[in-house]
Amino acid sequence: MKQIAVTVNGTRHEAEVEPRQLLVYFLREQLRLTGTNVGCDTSSCGSCTVLLDGESVKSCTLLAVQADGHEVTTIEGLADGDTYHPMQQAFHEHHALQCGFCTPGMVLAAVSYLKENPKPTEAEVRLALEGNLCRCTGYHNIVKAILAASGAEA
Amino acid sequence: MIPAEFEYEVAGSVDEAIELLGSREDAKLLAGGHSLIPAMKLRIARPGTLVDIGRIAGLSYVREDGDGIAIGALTRHQDVATSELLREHCGIVAHTAGEIGDPQVRHRGTIGGSVSHGDPASDLPGVLLTLDAELVATGPGGERRIAAADFFTGVFETALGPQDVLTEIRVPSLGGAGWAYLKFSRRAQDWATVGVAAVASNGGAKVGLVSMGATPLRASAVEQALASGADAAAAAEHADEGAEPSSDVAGSADYRRHLVRVLTRRALEQALSG
Ligand SMILES: Cc1cc2nc3c(=O)[nH]c(=O)nc-3n(C[C@H](O)[C@H](O)[C@H](O)COP(=O)(O)OP(=O)(O)OC[C@H]3O[C@@H](n4cnc5c(N)ncnc54)[C@H](O)[C@@H]3O)c2cc1C
Ligand code: FES
Ligand code: FES
């Protein structure tokens, strides 16, 4: 077992983990933050996306020990109290979710992307989502929501 | 899917990593983990110990060095793709790093991991071979430089010994030479079904191929045809000479032989007009 300290959604957690514990299961099973979903479990679908020090990563492809000393943001940590994060608000207003399974990963991937490219074109947004699959194929409204959150016209 | 049990050690320096590799049974380095962890989850890989080099300070950089550019082995694909220095002086490397996987993969995967893994479907090794890049490795006997042409020895096999750490990748400055890396894949985030790199040089071009055999390859027959005056279209007809592509879900060997000729023509047209 290894002792780790990870700051998740602003709260520091100290925990004992097996080295083989994946970050996503640490979040879901040890911290009970079940907003982060496991879809493919093979690094493809992006539904497990969280922010590591502000950047999107697939938490099914990270060991919890690799997050030791770092900051993780999950979908639970995005809103400011009762006020949605602008990206959550945009997803809500543009009906950018159907079953909602891919949504936490889509929102976090989009938050990370707008930090790298604050005013993307529609084509750029589509390319930036290459690591996130929506099994309901709701891509059009997801792209609209991200463009709206960026302040660009959809 | 959960990996099999292993011991986990954090290396604070390259020397410490080399020592840990030597003293532990069945130890493997962990960089970004984006080839190794998926393989461990599928239990294709079952290392006894993971030596995490991901926290070694000072192995992530892109800097001018002599008449070329030196890239630290732990530089992430994202940082290679967005490096101003590479974009200006060796744009093909930055461009290719941006074609790897997806943003999440590029936020974790490193250039050193891509090179050391020895996957013939990997993009950067084919480009580094085309550039005649140099790979710097440090082992128990000290540091040595390996030419890209001698580095990739087989499927998931390289010239690195069991206690070697790849520390730096050295690429030339291209000046104004034209270049292209064309990657054809079935889905946006996929590995290349076939990839072709071309860099204009001495009136002709250097050409490298991805996913056309057990290692990245130089398309020598294409390079020779160009040197003897053939145009891009005629030279590209030689692209699959000497290649031994395999058949898999992404495409049959015959399909790859066809595709590589098409992509080589397009890559040459792009590189030679640049
Ligand atoms: C969904 C997905 C899509 C991908 N798509 C592509 C793609 O399109 N094109 C592509 O080229 N790659 C692709 N990759 C692979 C990706 O580029 C990996 O980041 C890369 O192959 C390995 O780098 P890493 O830092 O993650 O290495 P790790 O996974 O940490 O290590 C890989 C291997 O290299 C060894 N190693 C690592 N660093 C060193 C070093 N400094 N010295 C010696 N040995 C070392 C390790 O021991 C291990 O054996 C993809 C990966 C995923 C998960
Ligand atoms: S569950 Fe992690 S990428 Fe699909
Ligand atoms: S909304 Fe159902 S998977 Fe995307």
Coordinates of C-alpha atoms and ligand atoms in Angstrom, one line a residue:
Chain A
M1 CA 0.0 0.0 0.0
K2 CA 1.1 3.6 -0.7
Q3 CA 0.2 6.7 1.2
I4 CA -1.0 9.5 -1.2
A5 CA -2.4 13.0 -0.8
V6 CA -4.6 14.3 -3.6
T7 CA -6.6 17.5 -3.6
V8 CA -10.0 16.7 -5.1
N9 CA -12.4 19.5 -5.8
G10 CA -10.5 21.7 -3.4
T11 CA -10.4 19.2 -0.5
R12 CA -7.2 17.4 0.4
H13 CA -7.6 13.7 0.8
E14 CA -5.0 11.5 2.4
A15 CA -5.5 7.8 1.6
E16 CA -3.8 4.4 1.4
V17 CA -4.0 2.9 -2.0
E18 CA -2.7 -0.2 -3.8
P19 CA -0.3 1.0 -6.5
R20 CA -2.5 -0.7 -9.1
Q21 CA -5.6 1.3 -8.0
L22 CA -6.7 3.4 -11.0
L23 CA -7.6 7.0 -10.4
V24 CA -11.2 6.5 -11.6
Y25 CA -11.8 3.8 -9.0
F26 CA -10.1 5.8 -6.3
L27 CA -12.6 8.7 -7.1
R28 CA -15.6 6.5 -7.4
E29 CA -15.1 3.8 -4.8
Q30 CA -12.9 5.4 -2.1
L31 CA -14.2 9.0 -2.3
R32 CA -17.7 8.0 -3.5
L33 CA -17.6 10.7 -6.3
T34 CA -19.6 8.7 -8.8
G35 CA -20.1 11.5 -11.3
T36 CA -17.0 10.3 -13.2
N37 CA -18.2 7.4 -15.4
V38 CA -16.4 4.3 -16.7
G39 CA -17.5 3.6 -20.3
C40 CA -15.0 1.7 -22.3
D41 CA -12.3 1.1 -19.7
T42 CA -9.8 1.0 -22.6
S43 CA -8.7 4.7 -22.8
S44 CA -11.0 5.4 -25.8
C45 CA -14.3 6.9 -24.9
G46 CA -13.4 9.8 -22.6
S47 CA -16.4 9.3 -20.2
C48 CA -13.9 9.1 -17.3
T49 CA -12.3 12.4 -18.1
V50 CA -11.3 14.6 -15.1
L51 CA -9.0 17.6 -14.8
L52 CA -5.5 16.9 -13.4
D53 CA -4.0 20.3 -12.5
G54 CA -6.6 21.8 -14.8
E55 CA -6.0 19.6 -17.9
S56 CA -8.2 16.9 -19.2
V57 CA -7.0 13.3 -18.6
K58 CA -8.6 9.9 -18.8
S59 CA -8.8 8.7 -15.2
C60 CA -9.1 5.1 -16.3
T61 CA -5.6 5.4 -17.6
L62 CA -3.9 6.9 -14.6
L63 CA -2.9 5.3 -11.4
A64 CA -4.0 7.0 -8.2
V65 CA -0.4 7.1 -7.1
Q66 CA 0.4 9.2 -10.2
A67 CA -2.0 11.9 -8.9
D68 CA -0.2 12.1 -5.5
G69 CA 0.5 15.7 -4.7
H70 CA -1.7 16.9 -7.6
E71 CA -5.1 18.6 -7.9
V72 CA -8.1 16.7 -9.5
T73 CA -11.4 18.3 -10.5
T74 CA -14.4 16.1 -11.1
I75 CA -17.8 17.1 -12.4
E76 CA -18.9 17.4 -8.7
G77 CA -16.4 20.2 -8.2
L78 CA -17.3 22.4 -11.2
A79 CA -20.3 24.3 -9.9
D80 CA -19.9 27.2 -7.5
G81 CA -22.4 26.2 -4.8
D82 CA -25.8 26.3 -6.5
T83 CA -24.5 28.2 -9.6
Y84 CA -23.6 26.1 -12.5
H85 CA -20.2 26.5 -14.2
P86 CA -20.7 28.4 -17.5
M87 CA -20.0 25.2 -19.4
Q88 CA -22.6 23.3 -17.4
Q89 CA -25.1 26.2 -18.0
A90 CA -24.4 26.1 -21.7
F91 CA -24.9 22.3 -21.9
H92 CA -28.2 22.8 -20.0
E93 CA -29.4 25.6 -22.3
H94 CA -28.4 23.9 -25.5
H95 CA -29.8 20.5 -24.6
A96 CA -26.4 19.0 -25.0
L97 CA -27.2 15.8 -23.3
Q98 CA -29.5 12.9 -23.9
C99 CA -28.8 10.0 -21.5
G100 CA -26.1 12.0 -19.8
F101 CA -23.5 9.2 -19.6
C102 CA -20.8 11.0 -21.6
T103 CA -21.7 14.4 -20.2
P104 CA -19.3 14.7 -17.2
G105 CA -16.4 13.8 -19.5
M106 CA -17.6 16.1 -22.3
V107 CA -18.0 19.0 -20.0
L108 CA -14.5 18.6 -18.4
A109 CA -12.9 18.0 -21.8
A110 CA -14.5 21.2 -23.0
V111 CA -13.5 23.2 -20.0
S112 CA -9.9 22.1 -20.5
Y113 CA -10.0 22.8 -24.2
L114 CA -11.3 26.4 -23.9
K115 CA -8.3 27.2 -21.6
E116 CA -6.0 26.2 -24.5
N117 CA -8.1 27.8 -27.2
P118 CA -10.6 30.4 -25.8
K119 CA -12.2 31.2 -29.1
P120 CA -12.3 28.1 -31.2
T121 CA -14.1 27.6 -34.5
E122 CA -16.8 24.9 -34.9
A123 CA -14.3 22.7 -36.7
E124 CA -11.8 23.1 -34.0
V125 CA -14.3 22.1 -31.3
R126 CA -15.2 19.0 -33.2
L127 CA -11.6 18.0 -33.5
A128 CA -11.0 18.8 -29.8
L129 CA -13.7 16.2 -28.9
E130 CA -11.9 13.3 -30.7
G131 CA -11.3 11.7 -27.4
N132 CA -14.9 11.8 -26.2
L133 CA -17.6 9.5 -27.6
C134 CA -21.4 10.1 -27.1
R135 CA -23.3 6.9 -27.6
C136 CA -26.5 8.9 -28.1
T137 CA -24.6 10.7 -30.9
G138 CA -25.7 14.1 -29.5
Y139 CA -22.7 15.8 -31.0
H140 CA -24.4 18.8 -32.7
N141 CA -25.8 20.2 -29.5
I142 CA -22.6 19.5 -27.6
V143 CA -20.6 21.5 -30.1
K144 CA -23.2 24.3 -30.0
A145 CA -23.0 24.4 -26.2
I146 CA -19.2 24.6 -26.2
L147 CA -19.3 27.4 -28.8
A148 CA -21.9 29.2 -26.7
A149 CA -19.7 28.9 -23.6
S150 CA -16.8 30.3 -25.5
G151 CA -18.8 33.3 -26.5
A152 CA -18.7 32.4 -30.2
E153 CA -21.9 32.3 -32.3
A154 CA -23.1 28.7 -32.9
Chain B
M1 CA -10.0 -4.0 -15.7
I2 CA -7.3 -3.7 -13.1
P3 CA -3.6 -4.3 -13.6
A4 CA -1.9 -7.3 -11.8
E5 CA -0.1 -6.4 -8.6
F6 CA 3.2 -4.6 -8.8
E7 CA 5.5 -2.6 -6.6
Y8 CA 5.7 1.1 -7.2
E9 CA 8.8 3.3 -6.8
V10 CA 9.3 6.9 -7.6
A11 CA 12.7 7.8 -9.1
G12 CA 14.0 11.2 -8.1
S13 CA 16.7 11.2 -10.8
V14 CA 17.9 9.4 -13.9
D15 CA 20.6 7.7 -11.8
E16 CA 18.1 6.5 -9.2
A17 CA 15.9 5.1 -12.0
I18 CA 18.9 3.2 -13.5
E19 CA 19.7 1.8 -10.0
L20 CA 16.1 0.8 -9.4
L21 CA 15.9 -0.9 -12.8
G22 CA 19.0 -2.9 -11.8
S23 CA 18.0 -3.9 -8.3
R24 CA 14.4 -4.9 -8.8
E25 CA 13.0 -8.0 -10.4
D26 CA 11.2 -7.4 -13.7
A27 CA 11.2 -3.6 -13.4
K28 CA 9.8 -1.2 -16.0
L29 CA 9.9 2.5 -16.3
L30 CA 6.6 4.5 -16.2
A31 CA 6.5 7.8 -18.0
G32 CA 3.1 9.0 -19.1
G33 CA 1.7 5.5 -18.8
H34 CA -0.4 5.8 -22.0
S35 CA 1.0 2.7 -23.6
L36 CA 2.0 0.8 -20.5
I37 CA -1.1 1.2 -18.3
P38 CA -3.6 0.1 -21.1
A39 CA -1.3 -3.0 -21.6
M40 CA -1.2 -3.7 -17.9
K41 CA -4.9 -3.5 -17.6
L42 CA -5.2 -6.1 -20.4
R43 CA -2.5 -8.0 -18.5
I44 CA -0.4 -8.1 -21.7
A45 CA 2.2 -6.5 -19.5
R46 CA 2.9 -7.6 -15.9
P47 CA 5.9 -5.8 -14.6
G48 CA 7.0 -6.7 -11.1
T49 CA 8.0 -3.1 -10.3
L50 CA 7.1 0.2 -11.9
V51 CA 9.8 2.8 -11.6
D52 CA 8.0 6.2 -12.1
I53 CA 10.2 8.7 -13.9
G54 CA 7.3 11.0 -14.4
R55 CA 8.4 13.2 -11.5
I56 CA 12.0 13.7 -12.5
A57 CA 12.5 17.4 -12.8
G58 CA 14.4 18.8 -15.7
L59 CA 13.6 16.1 -18.3
S60 CA 10.8 18.1 -19.9
Y61 CA 12.2 20.8 -22.3
V62 CA 12.6 21.9 -25.9
R63 CA 15.7 23.9 -26.5
E64 CA 18.2 25.0 -29.2
D65 CA 21.4 23.0 -29.1
G66 CA 24.1 23.5 -31.6
D67 CA 22.5 23.5 -35.0
G68 CA 19.6 21.3 -33.9
I69 CA 16.9 21.1 -31.3
A70 CA 17.0 19.0 -28.1
I71 CA 13.8 17.6 -26.7
G72 CA 13.7 16.1 -23.1
A73 CA 12.3 12.6 -23.0
L74 CA 9.6 13.5 -20.6
T75 CA 8.2 16.3 -22.8
R76 CA 4.5 15.6 -23.3
H77 CA 3.0 15.3 -26.7
Q78 CA 1.0 18.5 -25.9
D79 CA 4.1 20.5 -25.1
V80 CA 5.9 19.2 -28.3
A81 CA 2.9 20.1 -30.4
T82 CA 2.7 23.6 -29.1
S83 CA 6.4 24.4 -28.8
E84 CA 7.2 27.6 -30.7
L85 CA 10.8 26.5 -31.2
L86 CA 9.8 23.3 -32.9
R87 CA 7.1 24.9 -35.0
E88 CA 9.6 27.3 -36.4
H89 CA 12.6 25.0 -36.9
C90 CA 11.3 21.5 -37.1
G91 CA 7.6 21.8 -37.7
I92 CA 7.1 18.2 -38.7
V93 CA 7.7 17.1 -35.1
A94 CA 5.3 19.5 -33.6
H95 CA 2.7 18.8 -36.2
T96 CA 3.0 15.0 -35.7
A97 CA 2.8 15.2 -31.9
G98 CA -0.5 17.0 -32.4
E99 CA -1.8 14.1 -34.5
I100 CA -1.3 11.6 -31.7
G101 CA -4.4 10.1 -30.1
D102 CA -6.6 12.9 -28.6
P103 CA -6.2 15.8 -26.2
Q104 CA -6.4 13.7 -23.1
V105 CA -3.7 11.3 -24.5
R106 CA -1.5 14.3 -25.4
H107 CA -1.8 15.7 -21.9
R108 CA -0.1 12.5 -20.5
G109 CA 1.9 10.7 -23.2
T110 CA 5.6 11.7 -23.6
I111 CA 7.9 11.7 -26.6
G112 CA 10.4 9.5 -24.8
G113 CA 7.6 6.9 -24.0
S114 CA 6.5 6.9 -27.7
V115 CA 10.1 6.3 -28.8
S116 CA 11.0 3.7 -26.2
H117 CA 7.8 1.7 -26.6
G118 CA 8.9 0.6 -30.1
D119 CA 5.4 0.3 -31.5
P120 CA 5.6 0.2 -35.3
A121 CA 2.2 2.0 -35.5
S122 CA 3.5 5.0 -33.5
D123 CA 3.8 8.3 -35.4
L124 CA 6.9 10.0 -33.9
P125 CA 9.3 7.1 -34.5
G126 CA 8.7 7.2 -38.2
V127 CA 9.2 11.0 -38.3
L128 CA 12.4 10.8 -36.2
L129 CA 13.8 8.1 -38.5
T130 CA 13.1 10.3 -41.5
L131 CA 14.9 13.2 -39.8
D132 CA 17.9 11.1 -39.0
A133 CA 17.3 12.1 -35.4
E134 CA 19.7 11.1 -32.5
L135 CA 18.5 9.4 -29.4
V136 CA 20.4 9.9 -26.1
A137 CA 20.3 7.1 -23.6
T138 CA 21.8 6.8 -20.2
G139 CA 22.6 3.5 -18.6
P140 CA 24.9 2.0 -16.0
G141 CA 27.9 2.6 -18.4
G142 CA 27.0 6.3 -18.9
E143 CA 25.5 8.2 -21.8
R144 CA 25.5 7.2 -25.4
R145 CA 23.9 8.5 -28.6
I146 CA 22.1 6.2 -30.9
A147 CA 21.1 7.0 -34.5
A148 CA 17.4 6.6 -35.2
A149 CA 18.4 4.2 -38.0
D150 CA 19.9 1.8 -35.3
F151 CA 17.3 2.4 -32.6
F152 CA 14.1 0.6 -33.8
T153 CA 14.9 -3.1 -34.0
G154 CA 11.6 -4.9 -34.0
V155 CA 8.0 -4.9 -32.8
F156 CA 8.2 -3.4 -29.3
E157 CA 11.9 -3.8 -29.5
T158 CA 14.6 -1.0 -29.5
A159 CA 18.3 -0.6 -28.9
L160 CA 17.6 0.3 -25.3
G161 CA 19.0 -2.2 -22.7
P162 CA 17.1 -3.3 -19.6
Q163 CA 18.7 -0.6 -17.5
D164 CA 18.7 2.2 -20.0
V165 CA 16.8 5.5 -19.7
L166 CA 16.1 7.5 -22.8
T167 CA 16.8 11.1 -21.8
E168 CA 16.8 13.2 -24.9
I169 CA 15.8 13.3 -28.6
R170 CA 17.8 15.4 -30.9
V171 CA 16.4 16.7 -34.2
P172 CA 17.9 18.9 -36.9
S173 CA 16.7 22.4 -37.7
L174 CA 15.1 22.2 -41.1
G175 CA 15.6 25.8 -42.2
G176 CA 13.1 26.4 -44.9
A177 CA 12.9 22.8 -46.1
G178 CA 9.4 21.6 -47.0
W179 CA 7.9 18.7 -45.0
A180 CA 4.7 16.6 -44.6
Y181 CA 3.4 14.0 -42.3
L182 CA 0.2 12.3 -43.6
K183 CA -1.6 9.9 -41.4
F184 CA -4.6 7.9 -42.5
S185 CA -6.7 6.3 -39.8
R186 CA -10.1 4.9 -39.6
R187 CA -11.3 7.0 -36.7
A188 CA -10.1 10.4 -35.4
Q189 CA -8.2 9.1 -32.3
D190 CA -6.8 6.0 -34.0
W191 CA -3.2 4.9 -34.7
A192 CA -2.1 5.2 -38.3
T193 CA -3.3 2.5 -40.7
V194 CA -0.4 4.0 -42.7
G195 CA 1.6 7.1 -42.0
V196 CA 4.1 8.8 -44.4
A197 CA 6.7 11.4 -43.5
A198 CA 8.6 13.4 -46.2
V199 CA 11.2 16.0 -45.7
A200 CA 12.7 17.8 -48.7
S201 CA 16.5 17.5 -48.9
N202 CA 19.2 18.1 -51.6
G203 CA 16.6 18.6 -54.4
G204 CA 15.0 15.2 -53.4
A205 CA 13.4 14.0 -50.2
K206 CA 13.8 11.7 -47.3
V207 CA 10.7 9.5 -46.8
G208 CA 9.7 7.4 -43.8
L209 CA 6.8 5.0 -43.3
V210 CA 4.7 4.1 -40.3
S211 CA 2.7 0.8 -40.0
M212 CA 4.4 -0.8 -43.0
G213 CA 6.5 -3.4 -41.1
A214 CA 7.9 -4.4 -37.8
T215 CA 9.7 -1.1 -37.4
P216 CA 9.3 2.3 -38.9
L217 CA 11.0 2.2 -42.4
R218 CA 12.8 4.5 -44.7
A219 CA 11.4 4.3 -48.3
S220 CA 14.9 4.0 -49.8
A221 CA 13.5 3.1 -53.3
V222 CA 11.5 6.3 -53.4
E223 CA 14.4 8.4 -52.2
Q224 CA 16.6 6.8 -54.9
A225 CA 14.0 7.4 -57.6
L226 CA 13.8 11.1 -56.7
A227 CA 17.6 11.3 -56.7
S228 CA 17.6 9.9 -60.3
G229 CA 15.1 12.5 -61.4
A230 CA 11.7 10.9 -61.1
D231 CA 8.8 13.1 -60.2
A232 CA 6.7 12.7 -57.1
A233 CA 4.1 10.5 -58.8
A234 CA 6.6 8.2 -60.4
A235 CA 8.8 7.9 -57.3
A236 CA 5.8 7.2 -55.0
E237 CA 5.1 4.0 -57.0
H238 CA 8.1 2.5 -55.2
A239 CA 6.8 3.2 -51.7
D240 CA 6.0 -0.3 -50.7
E241 CA 9.2 -1.9 -52.1
G242 CA 10.8 -3.9 -49.3
A243 CA 8.0 -3.2 -46.9
E244 CA 6.2 -6.1 -45.1
P245 CA 2.9 -4.7 -43.9
S246 CA 0.7 -6.9 -41.8
S247 CA -3.1 -7.4 -42.1
D248 CA -5.3 -6.4 -39.2
V249 CA -8.6 -4.8 -38.4
A250 CA -7.4 -1.5 -39.8
G251 CA -6.6 -2.9 -43.2
S252 CA -5.1 -5.8 -45.2
A253 CA -1.5 -5.9 -46.3
D254 CA -2.6 -5.3 -49.9
Y255 CA -4.7 -2.3 -48.9
R256 CA -1.7 -0.8 -47.0
R257 CA 0.6 -1.3 -50.0
H258 CA -1.9 0.7 -52.1
L259 CA -2.4 3.3 -49.4
V260 CA 1.3 3.9 -48.9
R261 CA 1.8 4.8 -52.6
V262 CA -1.1 7.3 -52.5
L263 CA 0.0 8.9 -49.3
T264 CA 3.7 9.0 -50.4
R265 CA 2.7 10.9 -53.6
R266 CA 0.7 13.4 -51.6
A267 CA 3.4 13.8 -49.0
L268 CA 6.0 14.4 -51.6
E269 CA 3.9 16.9 -53.5
Q270 CA 3.4 18.8 -50.2
A271 CA 7.0 18.6 -49.1
L272 CA 8.5 19.5 -52.5
S273 CA 6.3 22.5 -53.0
G274 CA 7.0 23.9 -49.6
Ligands
LIG1 C1 -6.3 6.2 -26.7 C2 -4.9 6.3 -27.2 C3 -4.6 6.6 -28.5 C4 -3.3 6.7 -28.9 N1 -3.0 7.1 -30.2 C5 -1.8 7.2 -30.6 C6 -1.5 7.6 -31.9 O1 -2.4 7.9 -32.7 N2 -0.2 7.6 -32.3 C7 0.8 7.3 -31.5 O2 2.0 7.4 -31.9 N3 0.6 6.9 -30.2 C8 -0.7 6.8 -29.8 N4 -0.9 6.5 -28.5 C9 0.2 6.1 -27.6 C10 0.8 7.3 -26.9 O3 1.5 8.2 -27.8 C11 1.7 7.0 -25.7 O4 1.8 8.2 -25.0 C12 3.1 6.7 -26.0 O5 3.1 5.6 -26.9 C13 3.9 6.2 -24.8 O6 4.3 7.3 -24.0 P1 4.1 7.3 -22.5 O7 4.9 8.5 -21.9 O8 2.7 7.3 -22.1 O9 4.9 6.0 -22.1 P2 4.6 4.8 -21.0 O10 3.3 4.1 -21.3 O11 4.8 5.3 -19.6 O12 5.8 3.8 -21.4 C14 5.8 3.1 -22.6 C15 7.0 2.2 -22.7 O13 8.2 2.9 -22.8 C16 9.1 2.7 -21.7 N5 9.6 4.1 -21.4 C17 8.9 5.2 -21.2 N6 9.7 6.3 -21.1 C18 11.0 5.8 -21.2 C19 12.3 6.4 -21.2 N7 12.4 7.7 -21.0 N8 13.4 5.6 -21.3 C20 13.2 4.3 -21.5 N9 12.0 3.6 -21.6 C21 10.9 4.4 -21.4 C22 8.2 2.1 -20.6 O14 8.9 1.4 -19.7 C23 7.2 1.3 -21.4 O15 7.7 0.1 -21.8 C24 -2.2 6.4 -28.0 C25 -2.5 6.0 -26.7 C26 -3.8 5.9 -26.3 C27 -4.1 5.5 -24.8
FES2 S1 -13.6 4.8 -19.5 FE1 -11.7 5.9 -19.7 S2 -11.6 6.4 -21.7 FE2 -13.4 5.2 -21.7
FES3 S1 -25.7 11.8 -24.0 FE1 -25.8 9.7 -24.0 S2 -23.8 9.1 -24.3 FE2 -23.7 11.2 -24.7

